[in-house]
PDB file of C-alpha atoms in Angstrom:
ATOM      1  CA  MET X   1      90.476 -26.088 -14.873  1.00  0.00           C
ATOM      2  CA  PHE X   2      88.969 -26.598 -11.438  1.00  0.00           C
ATOM      3  CA  LYS X   3      88.912 -22.823 -10.815  1.00  0.00           C
ATOM      4  CA  LYS X   4      87.098 -22.207 -14.113  1.00  0.00           C
ATOM      5  CA  ASN X   5      84.416 -24.796 -13.263  1.00  0.00           C
ATOM      6  CA  LEU X   6      83.989 -23.300  -9.774  1.00  0.00           C
ATOM      7  CA  LEU X   7      83.597 -19.785 -11.184  1.00  0.00           C
ATOM      8  CA  LEU X   8      81.017 -20.998 -13.734  1.00  0.00           C
ATOM      9  CA  PHE X   9      79.035 -22.739 -10.954  1.00  0.00           C
ATOM     10  CA  VAL X  10      78.927 -19.552  -8.814  1.00  0.00           C
ATOM     11  CA  VAL X  11      77.700 -17.448 -11.763  1.00  0.00           C
ATOM     12  CA  LEU X  12      74.930 -19.942 -12.574  1.00  0.00           C
ATOM     13  CA  LEU X  13      73.885 -20.030  -8.904  1.00  0.00           C
ATOM     14  CA  LEU X  14      73.567 -16.221  -8.722  1.00  0.00           C
ATOM     15  CA  VAL X  15      71.533 -16.068 -11.930  1.00  0.00           C
ATOM     16  CA  SER X  16      69.207 -18.807 -10.665  1.00  0.00           C
ATOM     17  CA  CYS X  17      68.555 -17.027  -7.341  1.00  0.00           C
ATOM     18  CA  HIS X  18      67.796 -13.709  -9.031  1.00  0.00           C
ATOM     19  CA  ALA X  19      65.304 -15.335 -11.437  1.00  0.00           C
ATOM     20  CA  SER X  20      63.407 -17.112  -8.639  1.00  0.00           C
ATOM     21  CA  LYS X  21      62.940 -14.048  -6.411  1.00  0.00           C
ATOM     22  CA  SER X  22      61.492 -11.577  -8.906  1.00  0.00           C
ATOM     23  CA  PRO X  23      58.089 -13.188  -9.604  1.00  0.00           C
ATOM     24  CA  ILE X  24      57.306 -13.551  -5.893  1.00  0.00           C
ATOM     25  CA  ALA X  25      57.755  -9.848  -5.236  1.00  0.00           C
ATOM     26  CA  THR X  26      55.517  -8.921  -8.186  1.00  0.00           C
ATOM     27  CA  THR X  27      52.728 -11.251  -7.092  1.00  0.00           C
ATOM     28  CA  LYS X  28      52.680  -9.864  -3.563  1.00  0.00           C
ATOM     29  CA  LYS X  29      52.361  -6.291  -4.786  1.00  0.00           C
ATOM     30  CA  ALA X  30      49.464  -7.183  -7.071  1.00  0.00           C
ATOM     31  CA  VAL X  31      47.540  -8.976  -4.309  1.00  0.00           C
ATOM     32  CA  SER X  32      48.138  -6.147  -1.852  1.00  0.00           C
ATOM     33  CA  LYS X  33      46.889  -3.555  -4.329  1.00  0.00           C
ATOM     34  CA  ASN X  34      43.748  -5.521  -5.194  1.00  0.00           C
ATOM     35  CA  THR X  35      42.929  -6.183  -1.540  1.00  0.00           C
ATOM     36  CA  SER X  36      43.248  -2.511  -0.675  1.00  0.00           C
ATOM     37  CA  TYR X  37      40.962  -1.522  -3.568  1.00  0.00           C
ATOM     38  CA  SER X  38      38.328  -4.082  -2.551  1.00  0.00           C
ATOM     39  CA  GLN X  39      38.317  -2.956   1.071  1.00  0.00           C
ATOM     40  CA  LYS X  40      38.043   0.678   0.017  1.00  0.00           C
ATOM     41  CA  ASN X  41      35.043  -0.081  -2.180  1.00  0.00           C
ATOM     42  CA  LYS X  42      33.401  -2.067   0.610  1.00  0.00           C
ATOM     43  CA  ARG X  43      33.748   0.790   3.074  1.00  0.00           C
ATOM     44  CA  THR X  44      32.395   3.291   0.529  1.00  0.00           C
ATOM     45  CA  HIS X  45      29.349   1.128  -0.213  1.00  0.00           C
ATOM     46  CA  THR X  46      28.578   0.533   3.458  1.00  0.00           C
ATOM     47  CA  SER X  47      28.711   4.225   4.318  1.00  0.00           C
ATOM     48  CA  LYS X  48      25.821   4.923   1.919  1.00  0.00           C
ATOM     49  CA  SER X  49      23.469   2.459   3.620  1.00  0.00           C
ATOM     50  CA  ARG X  50      21.113   3.547   6.396  1.00  0.00           C
ATOM     51  CA  SER X  51      20.150   1.099   9.107  1.00  0.00           C
ATOM     52  CA  GLU X  52      16.876   0.792  10.972  1.00  0.00           C
ATOM     53  CA  VAL X  53      15.335  -1.499  13.563  1.00  0.00           C
ATOM     54  CA  ILE X  54      12.333  -3.622  12.602  1.00  0.00           C
ATOM     55  CA  GLU X  55      10.360  -4.928  15.561  1.00  0.00           C
ATOM     56  CA  SER X  56       7.677  -7.552  15.088  1.00  0.00           C
ATOM     57  CA  THR X  57       8.102 -11.133  16.265  1.00  0.00           C
ATOM     58  CA  SER X  58      11.809 -10.345  16.766  1.00  0.00           C
ATOM     59  CA  ARG X  59      14.056  -7.301  16.830  1.00  0.00           C
ATOM     60  CA  THR X  60      16.056  -7.040  13.610  1.00  0.00           C
ATOM     61  CA  VAL X  61      18.541  -4.416  12.426  1.00  0.00           C
ATOM     62  CA  VAL X  62      18.559  -3.987   8.637  1.00  0.00           C
ATOM     63  CA  THR X  63      19.793  -1.473   6.073  1.00  0.00           C
ATOM     64  CA  ASN X  64      17.771   0.086   3.276  1.00  0.00           C
ATOM     65  CA  ASP X  65      19.800  -2.037   0.841  1.00  0.00           C
ATOM     66  CA  ILE X  66      18.647  -5.204   2.600  1.00  0.00           C
ATOM     67  CA  VAL X  67      15.011  -4.101   2.407  1.00  0.00           C
ATOM     68  CA  SER X  68      15.367  -3.236  -1.291  1.00  0.00           C
ATOM     69  CA  SER X  69      16.942  -6.640  -1.977  1.00  0.00           C
ATOM     70  CA  TYR X  70      14.080  -8.331  -0.139  1.00  0.00           C
ATOM     71  CA  VAL X  71      11.545  -6.519  -2.325  1.00  0.00           C
ATOM     72  CA  LEU X  72      13.352  -7.541  -5.515  1.00  0.00           C
ATOM     73  CA  GLN X  73      13.506 -11.153  -4.350  1.00  0.00           C
ATOM     74  CA  TYR X  74       9.791 -11.508  -3.561  1.00  0.00           C
ATOM     75  CA  LYS X  75       7.999  -8.959  -5.773  1.00  0.00           C
ATOM     76  CA  ASP X  76       7.104 -11.545  -8.426  1.00  0.00           C
ATOM     77  CA  ILE X  77       5.527 -13.853  -5.844  1.00  0.00           C
ATOM     78  CA  ALA X  78       3.612 -10.911  -4.392  1.00  0.00           C
ATOM     79  CA  MET X  79       2.271  -9.884  -7.817  1.00  0.00           C
ATOM     80  CA  SER X  80       1.333 -13.479  -8.621  1.00  0.00           C
ATOM     81  CA  ASN X  81      -0.571 -13.756  -5.340  1.00  0.00           C
ATOM     82  CA  MET X  82      -2.326 -10.467  -6.058  1.00  0.00           C
ATOM     83  CA  LYS X  83      -3.581 -11.872  -9.369  1.00  0.00           C
ATOM     84  CA  THR X  84      -4.681 -15.155  -7.787  1.00  0.00           C
ATOM     85  CA  TYR X  85      -6.042 -14.075  -4.421  1.00  0.00           C
ATOM     86  CA  GLY X  86      -6.818 -10.352  -4.768  1.00  0.00           C
ATOM     87  CA  ILE X  87      -4.451  -9.077  -2.058  1.00  0.00           C
ATOM     88  CA  PRO X  88      -2.483  -5.958  -3.089  1.00  0.00           C
ATOM     89  CA  ALA X  89       1.153  -6.790  -3.805  1.00  0.00           C
ATOM     90  CA  SER X  90       2.176  -3.676  -1.881  1.00  0.00           C
ATOM     91  CA  ILE X  91       0.447  -4.962   1.255  1.00  0.00           C
ATOM     92  CA  ILE X  92       1.958  -8.435   0.840  1.00  0.00           C
ATOM     93  CA  LEU X  93       5.485  -7.032   0.507  1.00  0.00           C
ATOM     94  CA  ALA X  94       5.077  -4.508   3.316  1.00  0.00           C
ATOM     95  CA  GLN X  95       3.814  -7.213   5.661  1.00  0.00           C
ATOM     96  CA  GLY X  96       6.667  -9.468   4.591  1.00  0.00           C
ATOM     97  CA  ILE X  97       9.235  -6.745   5.331  1.00  0.00           C
ATOM     98  CA  LEU X  98       7.727  -5.931   8.714  1.00  0.00           C
ATOM     99  CA  GLU X  99       6.890  -9.429   9.938  1.00  0.00           C
ATOM    100  CA  SER X 100      10.138 -11.073   8.775  1.00  0.00           C
ATOM    101  CA  GLY X 101      12.571  -8.219   9.412  1.00  0.00           C
ATOM    102  CA  ALA X 102      13.197  -8.165   5.639  1.00  0.00           C
ATOM    103  CA  GLY X 103      13.990 -11.872   5.786  1.00  0.00           C
ATOM    104  CA  ARG X 104      16.485 -11.511   8.646  1.00  0.00           C
ATOM    105  CA  GLY X 105      14.183 -12.190  11.620  1.00  0.00           C
ATOM    106  CA  ASN X 106      14.335 -15.396  13.654  1.00  0.00           C
ATOM    107  CA  LEU X 107      11.123 -16.898  12.284  1.00  0.00           C
ATOM    108  CA  ALA X 108      12.114 -16.176   8.680  1.00  0.00           C
ATOM    109  CA  VAL X 109      15.572 -17.690   9.149  1.00  0.00           C
ATOM    110  CA  ASN X 110      14.578 -20.702  11.267  1.00  0.00           C
ATOM    111  CA  ALA X 111      11.113 -21.490   9.899  1.00  0.00           C
ATOM    112  CA  ASN X 112      10.738 -19.654   6.548  1.00  0.00           C
ATOM    113  CA  ASN X 113       7.793 -17.897   8.216  1.00  0.00           C
ATOM    114  CA  HIS X 114       7.688 -14.402   6.682  1.00  0.00           C
ATOM    115  CA  PHE X 115       4.314 -13.277   8.062  1.00  0.00           C
ATOM    116  CA  GLY X 116       4.405 -14.220  11.731  1.00  0.00           C
ATOM    117  CA  ILE X 117       1.476 -16.621  11.298  1.00  0.00           C
ATOM    118  CA  LYS X 118       0.855 -18.692  14.403  1.00  0.00           C
ATOM    119  CA  CYS X 119      -0.219 -22.334  14.372  1.00  0.00           C
ATOM    120  CA  HIS X 120      -3.912 -21.965  15.341  1.00  0.00           C
ATOM    121  CA  ALA X 121      -6.149 -25.012  15.749  1.00  0.00           C
ATOM    122  CA  ASP X 122      -6.360 -25.870  12.035  1.00  0.00           C
ATOM    123  CA  TRP X 123      -2.584 -26.118  11.426  1.00  0.00           C
ATOM    124  CA  VAL X 124      -1.265 -29.673  10.883  1.00  0.00           C
ATOM    125  CA  GLY X 125       2.189 -28.857   9.484  1.00  0.00           C
ATOM    126  CA  ASP X 126       5.557 -28.395  11.174  1.00  0.00           C
ATOM    127  CA  SER X 127       5.977 -25.723  13.832  1.00  0.00           C
ATOM    128  CA  VAL X 128       8.518 -23.903  15.976  1.00  0.00           C
ATOM    129  CA  ARG X 129       8.302 -22.248  19.370  1.00  0.00           C
ATOM    130  CA  HIS X 130       9.028 -18.545  19.671  1.00  0.00           C
ATOM    131  CA  ASP X 131       8.428 -15.823  22.274  1.00  0.00           C
ATOM    132  CA  ASP X 132       5.880 -13.254  21.120  1.00  0.00           C
ATOM    133  CA  ASP X 133       2.856 -11.919  23.033  1.00  0.00           C
ATOM    134  CA  SER X 134       3.383 -14.908  25.334  1.00  0.00           C
ATOM    135  CA  SER X 135       6.359 -17.150  26.014  1.00  0.00           C
ATOM    136  CA  GLN X 136       7.120 -19.958  23.542  1.00  0.00           C
ATOM    137  CA  GLU X 137       4.104 -19.579  21.276  1.00  0.00           C
ATOM    138  CA  CYS X 138       3.538 -21.961  18.369  1.00  0.00           C
ATOM    139  CA  PHE X 139       4.378 -20.606  14.890  1.00  0.00           C
ATOM    140  CA  ARG X 140       4.045 -22.307  11.519  1.00  0.00           C
ATOM    141  CA  LYS X 141       7.175 -23.669   9.846  1.00  0.00           C
ATOM    142  CA  TYR X 142       7.613 -23.984   6.055  1.00  0.00           C
ATOM    143  CA  ASN X 143      10.090 -25.735   3.790  1.00  0.00           C
ATOM    144  CA  LYS X 144      10.647 -22.552   1.763  1.00  0.00           C
ATOM    145  CA  ALA X 145       9.647 -18.907   1.821  1.00  0.00           C
ATOM    146  CA  SER X 146       7.266 -19.207  -1.153  1.00  0.00           C
ATOM    147  CA  GLU X 147       5.114 -21.599   0.901  1.00  0.00           C
ATOM    148  CA  SER X 148       4.852 -18.923   3.569  1.00  0.00           C
ATOM    149  CA  TYR X 149       3.678 -16.398   0.962  1.00  0.00           C
ATOM    150  CA  ARG X 150       1.033 -18.808  -0.307  1.00  0.00           C
ATOM    151  CA  ASP X 151      -0.145 -19.652   3.208  1.00  0.00           C
ATOM    152  CA  HIS X 152      -0.414 -15.935   4.010  1.00  0.00           C
ATOM    153  CA  ALA X 153      -2.811 -15.544   1.066  1.00  0.00           C
ATOM    154  CA  LEU X 154      -4.828 -18.613   2.074  1.00  0.00           C
ATOM    155  CA  PHE X 155      -4.922 -17.375   5.662  1.00  0.00           C
ATOM    156  CA  LEU X 156      -6.463 -14.028   4.667  1.00  0.00           C
ATOM    157  CA  THR X 157      -8.894 -15.454   2.118  1.00  0.00           C
ATOM    158  CA  GLY X 158      -9.949 -18.343   4.360  1.00  0.00           C
ATOM    159  CA  LYS X 159     -10.726 -16.454   7.565  1.00  0.00           C
ATOM    160  CA  GLY X 160     -14.131 -14.786   7.772  1.00  0.00           C
ATOM    161  CA  ARG X 161     -12.844 -11.858   9.841  1.00  0.00           C
ATOM    162  CA  TYR X 162     -10.805 -10.636   6.849  1.00  0.00           C
ATOM    163  CA  ALA X 163     -13.714 -10.797   4.382  1.00  0.00           C
ATOM    164  CA  SER X 164     -14.289  -7.022   4.527  1.00  0.00           C
ATOM    165  CA  LEU X 165     -10.794  -6.418   3.149  1.00  0.00           C
ATOM    166  CA  PHE X 166     -11.765  -7.896  -0.198  1.00  0.00           C
ATOM    167  CA  THR X 167     -14.475  -5.283  -0.721  1.00  0.00           C
ATOM    168  CA  LEU X 168     -11.777  -2.581  -0.771  1.00  0.00           C
ATOM    169  CA  ASP X 169     -10.141  -1.222  -3.922  1.00  0.00           C
ATOM    170  CA  LYS X 170      -6.979  -3.129  -4.802  1.00  0.00           C
ATOM    171  CA  ASP X 171      -5.012   0.112  -5.146  1.00  0.00           C
ATOM    172  CA  ASP X 172      -6.108   1.511  -1.772  1.00  0.00           C
ATOM    173  CA  TYR X 173      -3.205   0.268   0.326  1.00  0.00           C
ATOM    174  CA  GLU X 174      -4.018   2.675   3.173  1.00  0.00           C
ATOM    175  CA  ALA X 175      -7.474   1.150   3.620  1.00  0.00           C
ATOM    176  CA  TRP X 176      -5.993  -2.357   3.475  1.00  0.00           C
ATOM    177  CA  ALA X 177      -3.353  -1.501   6.075  1.00  0.00           C
ATOM    178  CA  LYS X 178      -5.957  -0.098   8.459  1.00  0.00           C
ATOM    179  CA  GLY X 179      -8.337  -2.959   7.709  1.00  0.00           C
ATOM    180  CA  LEU X 180      -5.752  -5.577   8.657  1.00  0.00           C
ATOM    181  CA  ARG X 181      -5.253  -3.975  12.048  1.00  0.00           C
ATOM    182  CA  LYS X 182      -9.010  -3.617  12.587  1.00  0.00           C
ATOM    183  CA  ALA X 183      -9.582  -7.274  11.683  1.00  0.00           C
ATOM    184  CA  GLY X 184      -7.056  -8.334  14.308  1.00  0.00           C
ATOM    185  CA  TYR X 185      -4.021  -9.335  12.245  1.00  0.00           C
ATOM    186  CA  ALA X 186      -1.767  -7.410  14.655  1.00  0.00           C
ATOM    187  CA  THR X 187      -2.140  -5.910  18.122  1.00  0.00           C
ATOM    188  CA  ASP X 188       0.282  -3.029  17.511  1.00  0.00           C
ATOM    189  CA  PRO X 189      -1.787   0.190  17.146  1.00  0.00           C
ATOM    190  CA  ARG X 190       0.896   1.580  14.803  1.00  0.00           C
ATOM    191  CA  TYR X 191       0.769  -1.449  12.498  1.00  0.00           C
ATOM    192  CA  PRO X 192      -1.035   0.401   9.652  1.00  0.00           C
ATOM    193  CA  ASP X 193       1.400   3.332   9.857  1.00  0.00           C
ATOM    194  CA  LYS X 194       4.351   0.967   9.597  1.00  0.00           C
ATOM    195  CA  LEU X 195       2.950  -0.807   6.540  1.00  0.00           C
ATOM    196  CA  ILE X 196       2.137   2.488   4.828  1.00  0.00           C
ATOM    197  CA  SER X 197       5.604   3.800   5.613  1.00  0.00           C
ATOM    198  CA  TYR X 198       7.273   0.837   3.854  1.00  0.00           C
ATOM    199  CA  ILE X 199       4.917   1.044   0.887  1.00  0.00           C
ATOM    200  CA  GLU X 200       5.653   4.728   0.356  1.00  0.00           C
ATOM    201  CA  ARG X 201       9.379   4.646   1.103  1.00  0.00           C
ATOM    202  CA  TYR X 202      10.046   1.756  -1.284  1.00  0.00           C
ATOM    203  CA  ASN X 203       7.320   2.583  -3.858  1.00  0.00           C
ATOM    204  CA  LEU X 204       5.676  -0.806  -3.395  1.00  0.00           C
ATOM    205  CA  ALA X 205       2.427   0.448  -4.954  1.00  0.00           C
ATOM    206  CA  GLU X 206       4.257   0.225  -8.271  1.00  0.00           C
ATOM    207  CA  TYR X 207       3.641  -3.538  -8.213  1.00  0.00           C
ATOM    208  CA  ASP X 208      -0.091  -3.002  -7.652  1.00  0.00           C
ATOM    209  CA  ALA X 209      -0.119  -0.753 -10.719  1.00  0.00           C
ATOM    210  CA  ILE X 210       1.680  -3.390 -12.801  1.00  0.00           C
ATOM    211  CA  VAL X 211      -0.945  -6.008 -11.940  1.00  0.00           C
ATOM    212  CA  LEU X 212      -3.859  -3.596 -12.432  1.00  0.00           C
ATOM    213  CA  GLY X 213      -2.423  -2.168 -15.653  1.00  0.00           C
ATOM    214  CA  THR X 214      -2.535   1.389 -14.340  1.00  0.00           C
ATOM    215  CA  LYS X 215       0.024   4.180 -14.328  1.00  0.00           C
ATOM    216  CA  PHE X 216       2.166   4.385 -11.201  1.00  0.00           C
ATOM    217  CA  VAL X 217       2.989   7.815  -9.762  1.00  0.00           C
ATOM    218  CA  PRO X 218       5.733   7.851  -7.067  1.00  0.00           C
ATOM    219  CA  ILE X 219       4.553   9.313  -3.790  1.00  0.00           C
ATOM    220  CA  GLU X 220       6.907  12.310  -4.022  1.00  0.00           C
ATOM    221  CA  ASN X 221       5.142  13.362  -7.221  1.00  0.00           C
ATOM    222  CA  GLN X 222       1.640  13.143  -5.799  1.00  0.00           C
ATOM    223  CA  ASN X 223       0.851  16.729  -4.924  1.00  0.00           C
ATOM    224  CA  SER X 224      -2.385  15.711  -3.280  1.00  0.00           C
ATOM    225  CA  ARG X 225      -0.397  14.092  -0.503  1.00  0.00           C
ATOM    226  CA  SER X 226       1.138  17.402   0.530  1.00  0.00           C
ATOM    227  CA  VAL X 227      -2.231  18.883   1.447  1.00  0.00           C
ATOM    228  CA  ASN X 228      -3.436  15.805   3.304  1.00  0.00           C
ATOM    229  CA  VAL X 229      -2.225  17.195   6.609  1.00  0.00           C
ATOM    230  CA  SER X 230      -4.210  17.606   9.793  1.00  0.00           C
ATOM    231  CA  SER X 231      -4.459  21.267  10.671  1.00  0.00           C
ATOM    232  CA  ARG X 232      -3.293  22.630  13.974  1.00  0.00           C
ATOM    233  CA  ASN X 233      -6.874  23.470  14.893  1.00  0.00           C
ATOM    234  CA  ASP X 234      -7.484  19.969  16.257  1.00  0.00           C
ATOM    235  CA  GLY X 235      -4.114  19.960  17.990  1.00  0.00           C
ATOM    236  CA  TYR X 236      -2.606  17.182  15.877  1.00  0.00           C
ATOM    237  CA  TYR X 237      -0.222  16.903  12.929  1.00  0.00           C
ATOM    238  CA  GLU X 238      -0.021  13.988  10.476  1.00  0.00           C
ATOM    239  CA  VAL X 239       3.558  13.008   9.683  1.00  0.00           C
ATOM    240  CA  GLN X 240       4.483  13.332   5.997  1.00  0.00           C
ATOM    241  CA  LYS X 241       7.351  11.906   3.955  1.00  0.00           C
ATOM    242  CA  GLY X 242      10.612  13.660   4.914  1.00  0.00           C
ATOM    243  CA  ASP X 243       9.354  14.973   8.263  1.00  0.00           C
ATOM    244  CA  THR X 244      11.550  14.829  11.368  1.00  0.00           C
ATOM    245  CA  LEU X 245      10.789  15.811  14.931  1.00  0.00           C
ATOM    246  CA  TYR X 246      13.132  18.770  14.470  1.00  0.00           C
ATOM    247  CA  SER X 247      11.383  20.048  11.311  1.00  0.00           C
ATOM    248  CA  ILE X 248       7.952  19.670  12.943  1.00  0.00           C
ATOM    249  CA  SER X 249       9.148  21.451  16.084  1.00  0.00           C
ATOM    250  CA  LYS X 250      10.339  24.383  13.969  1.00  0.00           C
ATOM    251  CA  LYS X 251       7.107  24.463  11.966  1.00  0.00           C
ATOM    252  CA  TYR X 252       4.934  24.740  15.074  1.00  0.00           C
ATOM    253  CA  ASN X 253       7.420  26.525  17.345  1.00  0.00           C
ATOM    254  CA  VAL X 254       7.588  23.799  19.983  1.00  0.00           C
ATOM    255  CA  LEU X 255      10.535  22.006  21.561  1.00  0.00           C
ATOM    256  CA  VAL X 256      11.518  18.535  20.349  1.00  0.00           C
ATOM    257  CA  GLU X 257      11.501  17.272  23.931  1.00  0.00           C
ATOM    258  CA  ASP X 258       7.986  18.629  24.413  1.00  0.00           C
ATOM    259  CA  LEU X 259       6.816  16.775  21.307  1.00  0.00           C
ATOM    260  CA  LYS X 260       8.370  13.544  22.570  1.00  0.00           C
ATOM    261  CA  GLN X 261       6.790  13.982  25.987  1.00  0.00           C
ATOM    262  CA  LYS X 262       3.310  14.838  24.654  1.00  0.00           C
ATOM    263  CA  ASN X 263       3.374  11.782  22.359  1.00  0.00           C
ATOM    264  CA  LYS X 264       5.198   9.420  24.728  1.00  0.00           C
ATOM    265  CA  LEU X 265       8.024   8.863  22.230  1.00  0.00           C
ATOM    266  CA  SER X 266      11.143   7.083  23.482  1.00  0.00           C
ATOM    267  CA  ASP X 267      13.229   8.084  20.457  1.00  0.00           C
ATOM    268  CA  ASN X 268      13.081  10.257  17.317  1.00  0.00           C
ATOM    269  CA  THR X 269      11.581   7.596  15.022  1.00  0.00           C
ATOM    270  CA  LEU X 270       8.488   8.664  13.052  1.00  0.00           C
ATOM    271  CA  SER X 271       6.186   6.850  10.610  1.00  0.00           C
ATOM    272  CA  ILE X 272       4.376   8.349   7.643  1.00  0.00           C
ATOM    273  CA  GLY X 273       0.743   8.917   8.602  1.00  0.00           C
ATOM    274  CA  GLN X 274       1.482   8.991  12.327  1.00  0.00           C
ATOM    275  CA  ARG X 275      -0.547  11.636  14.206  1.00  0.00           C
ATOM    276  CA  LEU X 276       1.408  13.780  16.642  1.00  0.00           C
ATOM    277  CA  LYS X 277      -0.143  15.866  19.369  1.00  0.00           C
ATOM    278  CA  ILE X 278       1.107  19.450  18.934  1.00  0.00           C
ATOM    279  CA  ASN X 279      -0.870  21.498  21.504  1.00  0.00           C
TER     280      ASN X 279
END
């Protein structure tokens, strides 16, 4: 009788152990498979993104996906400000991208300041210190990004030196970009080129068209742009969408290094509308 009970106990013990091990093995395989799939997708997505360096009040490395996400996040505010204050949405967004590093720059992160606006004598709100043209300059600080967008509009409409901008057509983003630089918004001589480059790469003029109720034509479909090129007679070439130093060097039969030297370029980065010395 004792032997029978012992045998029954051993059988039950073996069955119990087998039943408890099986689910654990299945769960591990499922988790491993899902993790591998997720990592594979992440690598695939990342490989499609291009990175670039945005330099304004800070040096920021972003991808084209980050810039596109920034545009989607703030386009409605930009269009609303265009309706209220008369500043092209394309200009607002391009300045936001450039001045804030697409929302990743130090001032944007630490102070919600998306336009690099300094304190000036009339500012009574919060502020932060940040190195720019001089060490530890005073910059405005906001509770949220939308306040920065509103203050940017009030800054442009309230300063007399920007009054000439509001005589320009609302769909002439090139004139607005050049006008901002001329009025003293930025000291960088390439500031207009940078704004225009963002507007044309990310089709930001589409939001101007929405506000104005006009038809938007993407820049690649505007044939008139292709003939707006400085001839070689004056010794300069105006950079167009899709141009590289290599393609320009082949077009004019000059060496890339010669182009860089003539134009004092430290790298191969070009901006749409930039004028390069060829001869």
